mmCIF file of C-alpha atoms in Angstrom:
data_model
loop_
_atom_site.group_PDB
_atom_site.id
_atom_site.type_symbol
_atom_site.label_atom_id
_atom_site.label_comp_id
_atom_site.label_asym_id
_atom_site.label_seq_id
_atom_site.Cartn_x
_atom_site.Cartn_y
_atom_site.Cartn_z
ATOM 1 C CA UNK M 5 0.000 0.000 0.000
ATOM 2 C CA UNK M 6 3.016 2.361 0.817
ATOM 3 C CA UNK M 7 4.258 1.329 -2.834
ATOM 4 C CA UNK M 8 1.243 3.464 -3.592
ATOM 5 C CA UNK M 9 1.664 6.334 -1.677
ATOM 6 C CA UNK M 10 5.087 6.350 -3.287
ATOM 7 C CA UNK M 11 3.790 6.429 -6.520
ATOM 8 C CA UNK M 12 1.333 8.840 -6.112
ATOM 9 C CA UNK M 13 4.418 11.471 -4.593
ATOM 10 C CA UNK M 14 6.068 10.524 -7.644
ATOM 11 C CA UNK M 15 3.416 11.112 -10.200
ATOM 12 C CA UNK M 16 2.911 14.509 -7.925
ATOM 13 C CA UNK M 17 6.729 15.863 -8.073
ATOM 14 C CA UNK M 18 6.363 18.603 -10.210
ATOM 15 C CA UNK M 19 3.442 19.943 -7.588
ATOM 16 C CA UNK M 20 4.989 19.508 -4.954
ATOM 17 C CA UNK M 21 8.345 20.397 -5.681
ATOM 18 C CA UNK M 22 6.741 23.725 -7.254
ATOM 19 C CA UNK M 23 4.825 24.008 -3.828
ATOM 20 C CA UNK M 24 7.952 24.107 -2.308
ATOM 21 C CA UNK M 25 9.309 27.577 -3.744
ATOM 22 C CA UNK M 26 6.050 29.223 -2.410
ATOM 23 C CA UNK M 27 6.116 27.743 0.728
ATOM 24 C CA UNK M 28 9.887 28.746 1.448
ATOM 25 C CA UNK M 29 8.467 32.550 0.458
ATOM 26 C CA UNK M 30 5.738 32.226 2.987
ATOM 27 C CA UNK M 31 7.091 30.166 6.271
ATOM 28 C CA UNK M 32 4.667 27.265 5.709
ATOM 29 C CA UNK M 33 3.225 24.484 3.623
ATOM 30 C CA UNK M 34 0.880 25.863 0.908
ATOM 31 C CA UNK M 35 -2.463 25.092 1.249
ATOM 32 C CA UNK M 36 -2.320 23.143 -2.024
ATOM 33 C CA UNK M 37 0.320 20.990 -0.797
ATOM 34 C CA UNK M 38 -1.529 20.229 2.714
ATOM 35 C CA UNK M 39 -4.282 18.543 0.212
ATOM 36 C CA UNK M 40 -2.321 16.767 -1.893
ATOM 37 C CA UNK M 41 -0.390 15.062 1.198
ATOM 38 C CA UNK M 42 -3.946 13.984 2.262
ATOM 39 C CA UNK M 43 -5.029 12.879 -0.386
ATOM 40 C CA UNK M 44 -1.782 10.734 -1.294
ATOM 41 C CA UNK M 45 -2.141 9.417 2.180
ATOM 42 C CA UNK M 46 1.131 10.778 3.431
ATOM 43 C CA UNK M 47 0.120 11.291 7.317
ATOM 44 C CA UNK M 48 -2.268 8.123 7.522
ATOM 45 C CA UNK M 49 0.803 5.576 6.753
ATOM 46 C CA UNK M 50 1.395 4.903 10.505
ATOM 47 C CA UNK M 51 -2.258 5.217 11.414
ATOM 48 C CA UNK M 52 -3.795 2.149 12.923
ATOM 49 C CA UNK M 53 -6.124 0.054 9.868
ATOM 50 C CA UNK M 54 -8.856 -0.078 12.513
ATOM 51 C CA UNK M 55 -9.164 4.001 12.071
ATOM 52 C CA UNK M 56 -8.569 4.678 7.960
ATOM 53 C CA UNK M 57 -4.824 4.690 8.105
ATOM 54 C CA UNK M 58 -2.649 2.362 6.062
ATOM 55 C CA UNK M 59 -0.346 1.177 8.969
ATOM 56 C CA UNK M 60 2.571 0.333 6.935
ATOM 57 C CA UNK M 61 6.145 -0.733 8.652
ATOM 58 C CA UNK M 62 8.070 1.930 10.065
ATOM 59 C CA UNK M 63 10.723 1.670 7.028
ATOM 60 C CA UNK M 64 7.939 2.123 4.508
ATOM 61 C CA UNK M 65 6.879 5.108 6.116
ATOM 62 C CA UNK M 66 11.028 6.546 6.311
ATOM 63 C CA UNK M 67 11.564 5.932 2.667
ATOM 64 C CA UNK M 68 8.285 7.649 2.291
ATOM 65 C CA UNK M 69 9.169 10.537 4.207
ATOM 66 C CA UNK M 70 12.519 10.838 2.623
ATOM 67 C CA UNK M 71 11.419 10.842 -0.823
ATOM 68 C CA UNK M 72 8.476 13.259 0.057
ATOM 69 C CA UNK M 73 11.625 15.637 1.404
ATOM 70 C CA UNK M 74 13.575 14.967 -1.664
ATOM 71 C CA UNK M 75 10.974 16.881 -3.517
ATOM 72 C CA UNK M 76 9.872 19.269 -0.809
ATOM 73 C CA UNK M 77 12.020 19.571 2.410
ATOM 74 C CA UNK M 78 9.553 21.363 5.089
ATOM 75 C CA UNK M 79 6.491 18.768 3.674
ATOM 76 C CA UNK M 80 8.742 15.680 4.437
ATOM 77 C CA UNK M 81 9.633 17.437 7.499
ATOM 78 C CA UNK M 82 6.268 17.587 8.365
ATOM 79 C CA UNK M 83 5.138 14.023 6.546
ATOM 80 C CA UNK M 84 8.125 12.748 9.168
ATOM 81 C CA UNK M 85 6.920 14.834 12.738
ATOM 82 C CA UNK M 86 3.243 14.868 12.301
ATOM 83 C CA UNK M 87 3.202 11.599 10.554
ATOM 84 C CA UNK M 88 4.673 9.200 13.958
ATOM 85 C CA UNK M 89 1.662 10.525 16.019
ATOM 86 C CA UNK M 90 -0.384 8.359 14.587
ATOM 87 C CA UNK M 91 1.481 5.266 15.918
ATOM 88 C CA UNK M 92 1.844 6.781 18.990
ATOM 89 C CA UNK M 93 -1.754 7.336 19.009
ATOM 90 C CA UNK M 94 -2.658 3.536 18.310
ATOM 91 C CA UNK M 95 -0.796 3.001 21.785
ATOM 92 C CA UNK M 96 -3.141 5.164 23.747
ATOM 93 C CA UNK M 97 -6.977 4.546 25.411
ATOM 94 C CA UNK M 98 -8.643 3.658 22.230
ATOM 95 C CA UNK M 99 -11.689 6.373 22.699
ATOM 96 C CA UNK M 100 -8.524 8.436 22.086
ATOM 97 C CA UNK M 101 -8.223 7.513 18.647
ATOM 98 C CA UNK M 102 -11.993 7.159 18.312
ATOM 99 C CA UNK M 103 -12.466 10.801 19.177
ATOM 100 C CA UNK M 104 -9.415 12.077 16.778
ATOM 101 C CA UNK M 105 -10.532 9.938 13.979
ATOM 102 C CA UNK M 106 -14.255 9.772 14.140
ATOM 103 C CA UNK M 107 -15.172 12.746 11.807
ATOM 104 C CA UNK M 108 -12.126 12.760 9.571
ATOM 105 C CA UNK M 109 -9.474 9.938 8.668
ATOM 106 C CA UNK M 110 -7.052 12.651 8.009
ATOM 107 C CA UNK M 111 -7.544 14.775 10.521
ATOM 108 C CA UNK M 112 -3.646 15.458 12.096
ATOM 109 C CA UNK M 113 -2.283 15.776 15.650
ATOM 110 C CA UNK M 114 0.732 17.252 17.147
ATOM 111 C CA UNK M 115 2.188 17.557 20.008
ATOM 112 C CA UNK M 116 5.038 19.210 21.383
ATOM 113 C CA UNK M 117 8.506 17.326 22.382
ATOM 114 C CA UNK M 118 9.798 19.690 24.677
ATOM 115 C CA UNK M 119 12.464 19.725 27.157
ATOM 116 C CA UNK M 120 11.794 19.090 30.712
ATOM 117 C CA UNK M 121 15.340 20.507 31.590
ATOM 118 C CA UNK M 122 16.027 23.615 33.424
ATOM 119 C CA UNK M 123 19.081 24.914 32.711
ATOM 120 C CA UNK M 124 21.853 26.507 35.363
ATOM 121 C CA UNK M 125 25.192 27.638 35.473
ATOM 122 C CA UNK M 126 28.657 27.413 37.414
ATOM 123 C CA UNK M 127 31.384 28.405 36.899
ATOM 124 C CA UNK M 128 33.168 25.742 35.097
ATOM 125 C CA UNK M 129 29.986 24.291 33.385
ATOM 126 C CA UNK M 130 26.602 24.799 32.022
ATOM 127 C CA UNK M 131 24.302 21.916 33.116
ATOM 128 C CA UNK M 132 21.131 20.907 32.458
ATOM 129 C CA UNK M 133 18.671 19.433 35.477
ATOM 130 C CA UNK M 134 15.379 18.092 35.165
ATOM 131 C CA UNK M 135 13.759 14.486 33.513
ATOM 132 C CA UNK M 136 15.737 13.549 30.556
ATOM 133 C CA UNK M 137 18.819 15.513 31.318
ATOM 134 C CA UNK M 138 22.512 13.916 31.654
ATOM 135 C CA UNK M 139 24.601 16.156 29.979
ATOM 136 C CA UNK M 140 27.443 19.111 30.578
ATOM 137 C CA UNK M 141 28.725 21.448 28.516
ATOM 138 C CA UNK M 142 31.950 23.412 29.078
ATOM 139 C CA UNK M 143 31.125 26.926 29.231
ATOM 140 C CA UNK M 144 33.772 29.114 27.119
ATOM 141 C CA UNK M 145 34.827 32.569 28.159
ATOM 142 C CA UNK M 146 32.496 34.313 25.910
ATOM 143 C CA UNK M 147 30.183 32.243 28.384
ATOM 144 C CA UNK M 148 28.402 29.604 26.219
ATOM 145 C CA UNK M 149 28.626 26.508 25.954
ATOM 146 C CA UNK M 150 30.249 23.917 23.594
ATOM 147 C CA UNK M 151 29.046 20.229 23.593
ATOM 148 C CA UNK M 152 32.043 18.194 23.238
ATOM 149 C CA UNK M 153 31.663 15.548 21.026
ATOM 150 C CA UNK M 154 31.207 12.908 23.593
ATOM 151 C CA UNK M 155 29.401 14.134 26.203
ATOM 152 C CA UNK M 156 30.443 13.712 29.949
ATOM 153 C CA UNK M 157 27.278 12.370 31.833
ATOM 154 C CA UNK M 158 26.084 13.258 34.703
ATOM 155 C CA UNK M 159 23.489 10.822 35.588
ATOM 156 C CA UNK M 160 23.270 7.719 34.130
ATOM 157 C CA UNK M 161 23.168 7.602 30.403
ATOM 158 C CA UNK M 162 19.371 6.878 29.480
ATOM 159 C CA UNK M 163 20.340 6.501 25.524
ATOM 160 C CA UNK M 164 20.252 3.065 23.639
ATOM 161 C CA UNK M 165 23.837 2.937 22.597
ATOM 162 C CA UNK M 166 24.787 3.150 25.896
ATOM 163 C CA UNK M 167 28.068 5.672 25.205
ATOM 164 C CA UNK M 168 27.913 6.644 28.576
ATOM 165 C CA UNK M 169 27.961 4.047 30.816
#
């Protein structure tokens, strides 16, 4: 079914990429290419079967996204944020989804991945406190701060690769 969507952001390129101009002169997706991700399906490929999405595997929907950004860089942006809630969604209560989804397949959710952190300085670091947080950055004397490229942690390393640890 993703082979689909492919096809149809293939046999849209010249739109979309054309899109793309105007949207880079206005700050946002054109309303023209907002429909024509719809209607290609673009958002619904991680969205549950159950609720009108095509729930493709995760590497359908990344070669989907890239190839989307090929042509249009903020849309596959978008395709690639906007388009995960949708799994994340089919994790939740199901009257969740239910409510979302009743009145419109394509209807699209956000939400925002912000940092917990607070930052805080000393004098010989800038560190960051709060859920999530493990790292500390050197401040320089022009007072800010440089990551080095591995990161000394400060709490236990909470990342799969386990670098820290």
């Amino acid at each position: 079914m993703t082979h689909s969507v492919l096809d149809k952001t293939a046999e849209l390129a010249d739109q979309l990429r054309e899109q793309a101009v105007q949207a880079e002169k206005i700050g946002k997706l054109t309303d023209d290419t907002v429909k024509l991700m719809k209607r290609a399906g673009h958002i619904r490929l991680l969205q549950p079967a159950k609720f009108g999405g095509l729930e493709v595997h995760p590497r359908e929907f990344a070669e989907t996204v890239m190839a989307l950004a090929a042509l249009d860089p903020a849309a596959g942006w978008i395709n690639g944020v906007v388009g995960v809630h949708p799994y994340q969604l089919a994790y939740a209560d199901p009257r969740v989804a239910e409510e979302i989804w009743a009145d419109d397949v394509d209807t699209w959710v956000a939400s925002p991945y912000a940092p917990r952190a607070s930052p805080s300085r000393s004098t010989a670091a800038m560190s960051s406190t709060g859920a999530g947080s493990s790292v500390r950055a050197p401040i320089t004397a022009t007072g800010s701060s440089s990551v080095p490229s591995r990161a000394t942690p400060t709490a236990r390393c909470r990342c799969l690769r386990r670098c820290c640890t």
